[in-house]
Amino acid sequence: MTKLLEWLLGVSVVVTAWGLLTFDLLDLKVPQVYREVVWPMPVYLLVVFGCYSIATVGYRVATFNDCEEAAQELQAQIKEAKLDLKKKGLKF
Amino acid sequence: SQGTGAYPATQGRQANKDKYSVLLPTYNERENLPLIVWLLVKYFGESGYDYEIIVIDDGSPDGTLQVAQQLQGIYGAHRVLLRPREKKLGLGTAYIHGIKHATGNFIIIMDADLSHHPKFIPEFIQKQKEGGFDVVSGTRYSGNGGVYGWDLRRKLISRGANFLTQVLLRPGASDLTGSFRLYKKEVLEQLVDRCVSKGYVFQMEMIVRARQLGYSIGEVPISFVDRVYGESKLGGNEIVSFLKGLLTLFATT
């Protein structure tokens, strides 16, 4: 199953459950309190996911390692390499 | 056992002998090629692993091939192999071309512009031996992996794109667009055969297909030193084609 199909399946299940509870389609006589909580859930969940995404990406950008030492080490090794290669006869 | 002759003695010896073929597709890397080869020779030499470097030059007009020939003279034709092509033909075909000439049982792919540092290769090899992994991928996003030379905008785009990829594809690897990896040779052959995308998305597709086929993937944090970013900004076009590729993978895998 492709990821798209997995998502469609998951979304269908959630929407069906939401629809059944909110509109009481199976005539289960669900208490009003539950229906009031379930009804705005899709929007709440989207908002929560949006906030989670922003927070996660923000955190990851803020903690993205800056490899200063790696850059310096590379510069030093480049110099060393050029000297050694010249000795070995490389014509740059 | 001496009697049967059905199991040659050399087979037992070779079974313990791993050889690593480094594929270096190059285009206009006249300045960087000697440096990357020097670093590869240094770190492989120190580690004692058997290796070869396969330079796949796509008809660079700047004389990359001539420099490669000099390097072959310095380090030997058993260490530096030249398998050039006439013009720029793309990465997937460069891998196929390289694999055909590789005598190693492991293939290492990396960039030739010094953004990937050979010092990580012994770590890749160690990781592969530890876990018996089919693929070992260098990651900039986890552990003490990181990047040098990226501004805030670039980091934001990178992390944002990676987040989106993780949500949509749940790939089981933290860095999908990275191209510093170690593959078992037969695994790479299988994957290149099945992949159809180009550019960043090609590297993503390789990992996604590897998971699909049940291959195991290990990760090693790497540092990525970007000396090119200043010259080639990540523009709208590339972002759009990345998104198209991501959605295609989402819908087809």
XYZ file of C-alpha atoms in Angstrom:
345
model
C 0.000 0.000 0.000
C 1.414 3.395 -0.911
C 1.793 6.113 1.704
C -0.980 8.041 -0.021
C -3.364 5.127 0.359
C -2.343 4.669 3.992
C -3.164 8.303 4.652
C -6.483 8.113 2.802
C -7.388 5.024 4.792
C -6.423 6.634 8.077
C -8.285 9.823 7.267
C -11.388 7.841 6.218
C -11.420 5.939 9.482
C -11.090 9.123 11.524
C -13.700 11.031 9.510
C -16.118 8.118 9.721
C -15.723 7.827 13.474
C -16.113 11.587 13.825
C -19.190 11.639 11.614
C -20.810 8.733 13.434
C -20.335 10.323 16.841
C -21.119 13.916 15.926
C -24.253 13.211 13.922
C -25.199 10.107 15.848
C -25.663 8.205 12.608
C -25.940 4.819 14.272
C -28.560 6.135 16.639
C -26.478 5.214 19.673
C -28.043 8.022 21.752
C -24.510 9.337 22.523
C -24.646 11.880 25.374
C -24.642 15.537 24.233
C -21.388 16.209 26.144
C -19.433 13.701 24.042
C -20.863 15.086 20.829
C -19.893 18.620 21.800
C -16.318 17.519 22.450
C -15.959 15.421 19.310
C -17.498 17.937 16.896
C -14.615 20.460 16.815
C -11.902 17.781 17.117
C -10.736 17.789 13.483
C -9.977 21.502 13.621
C -8.343 21.192 17.050
C -6.148 18.354 15.827
C -5.086 20.310 12.758
C -4.170 23.287 14.901
C -2.249 21.095 17.325
C -0.387 19.478 14.432
C 0.381 22.902 12.981
C 1.810 24.110 16.283
C 3.792 20.911 16.705
C 5.250 21.294 13.222
C 6.313 24.895 13.762
C 7.792 24.100 17.166
C 9.655 21.051 15.890
C 11.103 22.720 12.801
C 11.965 25.810 14.849
C 13.757 23.716 17.445
C 15.655 21.772 14.810
C 16.766 24.928 13.016
C 17.895 26.480 16.301
C 19.893 23.400 17.268
C 21.287 22.706 13.797
C 24.986 22.039 14.462
C 27.392 24.519 12.891
C 30.543 22.623 12.076
C 33.159 25.323 12.595
C 35.913 22.873 13.494
C 35.188 20.710 10.496
C 35.595 23.688 8.186
C 38.878 24.695 9.817
C 40.196 21.156 9.766
C 39.354 20.947 6.081
C 41.207 24.193 5.330
C 44.304 22.923 7.124
C 44.147 19.577 5.340
C 43.751 21.275 1.974
C 47.024 23.122 2.558
C 48.733 19.939 3.658
C 47.384 18.038 0.670
C 48.552 20.646 -1.838
C 52.081 20.587 -0.460
C 52.233 16.812 -0.431
C 50.815 16.482 -3.930
C 53.291 19.029 -5.310
C 56.070 16.941 -3.791
C 54.662 13.876 -5.495
C 54.765 15.714 -8.809
C 51.211 16.886 -9.348
C 50.919 19.854 -11.697
C 47.873 21.794 -10.527
C 39.032 -29.928 2.955
C 41.293 -31.275 0.270
C 39.411 -34.205 -1.163
C 36.438 -32.786 -3.012
C 37.961 -29.850 -4.944
C 34.453 -28.393 -5.091
C 35.265 -25.612 -2.634
C 38.431 -23.822 -3.768
C 40.756 -22.630 -0.984
C 40.752 -19.033 -2.320
C 37.044 -18.693 -1.646
C 37.565 -19.012 2.093
C 40.289 -16.332 2.066
C 38.285 -13.916 -0.093
C 35.199 -14.272 2.070
C 36.989 -12.244 4.768
C 38.363 -9.675 2.389
C 36.113 -6.668 1.988
C 36.934 -4.142 -0.668
C 35.430 -0.685 -0.889
C 34.886 1.026 -4.237
C 34.436 4.791 -3.977
C 32.459 6.251 -6.868
C 33.345 9.870 -7.646
C 31.172 11.351 -10.382
C 32.882 14.592 -11.377
C 32.021 17.604 -13.443
C 34.471 20.516 -13.401
C 36.243 19.380 -10.244
C 39.779 20.041 -11.420
C 40.702 21.783 -8.197
C 38.919 19.537 -5.751
C 39.688 16.143 -7.252
C 43.343 15.953 -6.134
C 42.312 17.007 -2.646
C 39.529 14.493 -2.246
C 41.708 11.705 -3.615
C 44.524 12.686 -1.229
C 42.094 12.561 1.703
C 40.668 9.215 0.591
C 44.147 7.739 0.272
C 45.057 9.123 3.702
C 42.058 7.731 5.578
C 41.876 4.419 3.781
C 45.608 4.010 4.195
C 45.375 4.648 7.925
C 42.425 2.311 8.320
C 43.962 -0.568 6.395
C 40.825 -1.385 4.425
C 41.203 -2.371 0.788
C 39.819 0.203 -1.634
C 39.696 1.703 -5.082
C 38.574 5.111 -6.293
C 36.583 5.234 -9.519
C 36.515 8.671 -11.125
C 33.583 9.082 -13.492
C 34.183 12.315 -15.314
C 31.432 13.563 -17.603
C 33.595 15.305 -20.185
C 34.560 18.227 -17.955
C 35.837 21.117 -20.027
C 38.164 22.299 -17.243
C 40.654 19.450 -17.505
C 39.427 17.313 -14.612
C 40.288 14.173 -16.546
C 43.909 15.261 -17.057
C 44.287 15.845 -13.331
C 42.724 12.430 -12.722
C 45.304 10.863 -15.022
C 48.102 12.493 -13.040
C 46.598 11.144 -9.832
C 46.495 7.708 -11.374
C 50.197 8.087 -12.102
C 50.914 9.053 -8.503
C 48.756 6.524 -6.678
C 48.605 3.661 -9.143
C 46.004 2.373 -11.558
C 44.788 -0.161 -9.004
C 43.801 2.646 -6.640
C 42.600 5.387 -8.996
C 40.468 4.099 -11.840
C 39.267 6.329 -14.629
C 35.956 5.569 -16.271
C 35.016 8.797 -18.027
C 31.976 9.535 -20.146
C 31.616 11.936 -22.995
C 29.081 14.313 -21.582
C 27.026 15.141 -18.505
C 24.669 12.218 -18.201
C 23.289 12.336 -14.687
C 23.927 10.646 -11.393
C 21.884 7.455 -11.718
C 23.671 6.419 -14.883
C 27.015 7.434 -13.345
C 26.368 4.958 -10.527
C 25.398 2.215 -12.960
C 28.522 2.915 -15.005
C 30.680 2.941 -11.880
C 29.217 -0.247 -10.453
C 29.983 -2.102 -13.691
C 33.676 -1.403 -13.182
C 33.816 -1.753 -9.417
C 35.729 -4.724 -8.055
C 34.753 -4.069 -4.460
C 31.878 -5.760 -2.642
C 30.913 -2.423 -1.095
C 30.286 0.847 -2.865
C 30.692 4.299 -1.331
C 29.027 7.217 -2.987
C 29.925 10.771 -2.114
C 30.317 14.263 -3.540
C 33.681 15.194 -5.018
C 33.525 18.835 -3.973
C 34.887 18.315 -0.440
C 31.488 18.784 1.225
C 31.764 15.127 2.280
C 34.869 14.305 4.276
C 36.554 10.908 3.842
C 37.335 10.790 7.566
C 33.808 9.454 8.062
C 34.326 6.471 5.786
C 36.014 4.294 8.443
C 33.032 5.124 10.669
C 30.631 4.028 7.932
C 32.561 0.793 7.525
C 32.615 0.167 11.269
C 28.871 0.806 11.513
C 28.204 -1.556 8.640
C 30.230 -4.305 10.266
C 28.559 -3.781 13.632
C 25.027 -4.080 12.357
C 25.470 -5.978 9.107
C 23.633 -3.131 7.402
C 22.779 -3.180 3.726
C 23.064 0.612 3.594
C 24.837 3.104 5.846
C 23.752 6.679 5.372
C 25.537 9.821 6.546
C 23.169 12.158 8.361
C 23.480 15.890 8.906
C 20.383 16.018 11.050
C 20.930 13.648 13.934
C 23.534 12.937 16.588
C 26.384 15.399 16.205
C 25.906 15.697 12.473
C 25.759 19.222 11.119
C 26.539 21.719 8.414
C 29.007 24.540 7.860
C 28.255 27.496 5.602
C 24.475 27.636 5.675
C 22.550 30.756 6.605
C 19.239 30.776 8.479
C 17.184 30.643 5.289
C 18.984 27.571 4.026
C 18.694 25.795 7.371
C 15.006 26.586 7.575
C 14.315 25.248 4.089
C 16.393 22.163 4.797
C 14.721 21.303 8.108
C 11.291 22.196 6.794
C 11.699 19.969 3.765
C 13.056 17.148 5.907
C 10.136 17.461 8.332
C 7.642 17.274 5.499
C 9.441 14.235 4.132
C 9.385 12.517 7.519
C 5.654 13.149 7.943
C 4.706 11.994 4.469
C 7.101 9.119 3.914
C 8.056 7.946 7.443
C 11.261 6.622 5.921
C 13.134 5.382 8.981
C 16.179 7.498 8.158
C 16.815 11.027 9.360
C 18.579 12.452 6.279
C 16.956 11.503 3.016
C 18.519 13.936 0.610
C 22.064 13.185 1.714
C 24.372 11.561 -0.814
C 27.193 10.285 1.377
C 26.464 6.603 1.736
C 27.876 3.109 1.839
C 25.998 0.339 0.059
C 26.528 -3.364 -0.401
C 27.222 -3.634 -4.095
C 24.285 -5.896 -4.934
C 21.954 -3.657 -2.921
C 23.012 -0.577 -4.859
C 22.492 -2.444 -8.120
C 18.950 -3.382 -7.119
C 18.097 0.136 -6.022
C 19.523 2.043 -8.993
C 17.630 -0.326 -11.215
C 14.323 0.631 -9.606
C 14.755 4.367 -9.107
C 13.376 6.828 -11.623
C 13.751 10.286 -10.078
C 16.471 12.887 -10.533
C 18.519 15.145 -8.289
C 17.674 15.343 -4.584
C 14.666 13.150 -5.066
C 16.783 10.353 -6.516
C 18.684 10.071 -3.240
C 15.384 10.076 -1.358
C 13.943 7.417 -3.589
C 16.949 5.159 -2.981
C 16.289 5.108 0.752
C 12.539 4.703 0.351
C 12.974 1.772 -2.040
C 15.608 0.260 0.232
C 13.031 0.181 3.012
C 10.407 -1.224 0.657
C 12.717 -4.068 -0.281
C 13.412 -4.781 3.367
C 17.049 -3.660 3.403
C 18.511 -2.481 6.711
C 19.744 1.085 7.015
C 22.280 2.348 9.546
C 23.211 5.971 10.163
C 26.410 7.846 10.977
C 26.405 11.577 11.830
C 28.533 13.573 9.417
C 29.590 17.171 9.011
C 28.764 18.734 5.662
C 31.024 21.649 4.709
C 29.234 23.612 2.027
C 31.661 25.799 0.092
C 29.358 26.035 -2.908
C 26.176 27.397 -1.345
C 27.208 31.021 -1.719
C 27.434 30.595 -5.476
C 24.332 28.526 -6.040
C 21.431 29.684 -3.913
C 18.599 27.272 -3.360
C 15.968 28.859 -5.575
C 12.257 28.526 -6.159
C 12.744 26.119 -9.043
C 14.589 23.593 -6.950
C 12.037 23.817 -4.161
C 9.205 23.227 -6.594
C 10.857 20.243 -8.188
C 11.647 18.833 -4.732
C 7.969 19.114 -3.753
C 6.864 17.493 -6.997
C 9.292 14.656 -6.429
C 8.213 14.227 -2.817
C 4.542 14.054 -3.761
C 5.334 11.565 -6.499
C 7.122 9.317 -4.015
C 4.232 9.791 -1.590
C 1.742 8.639 -4.189
C 3.758 5.802 -5.689
C 5.615 4.093 -2.835
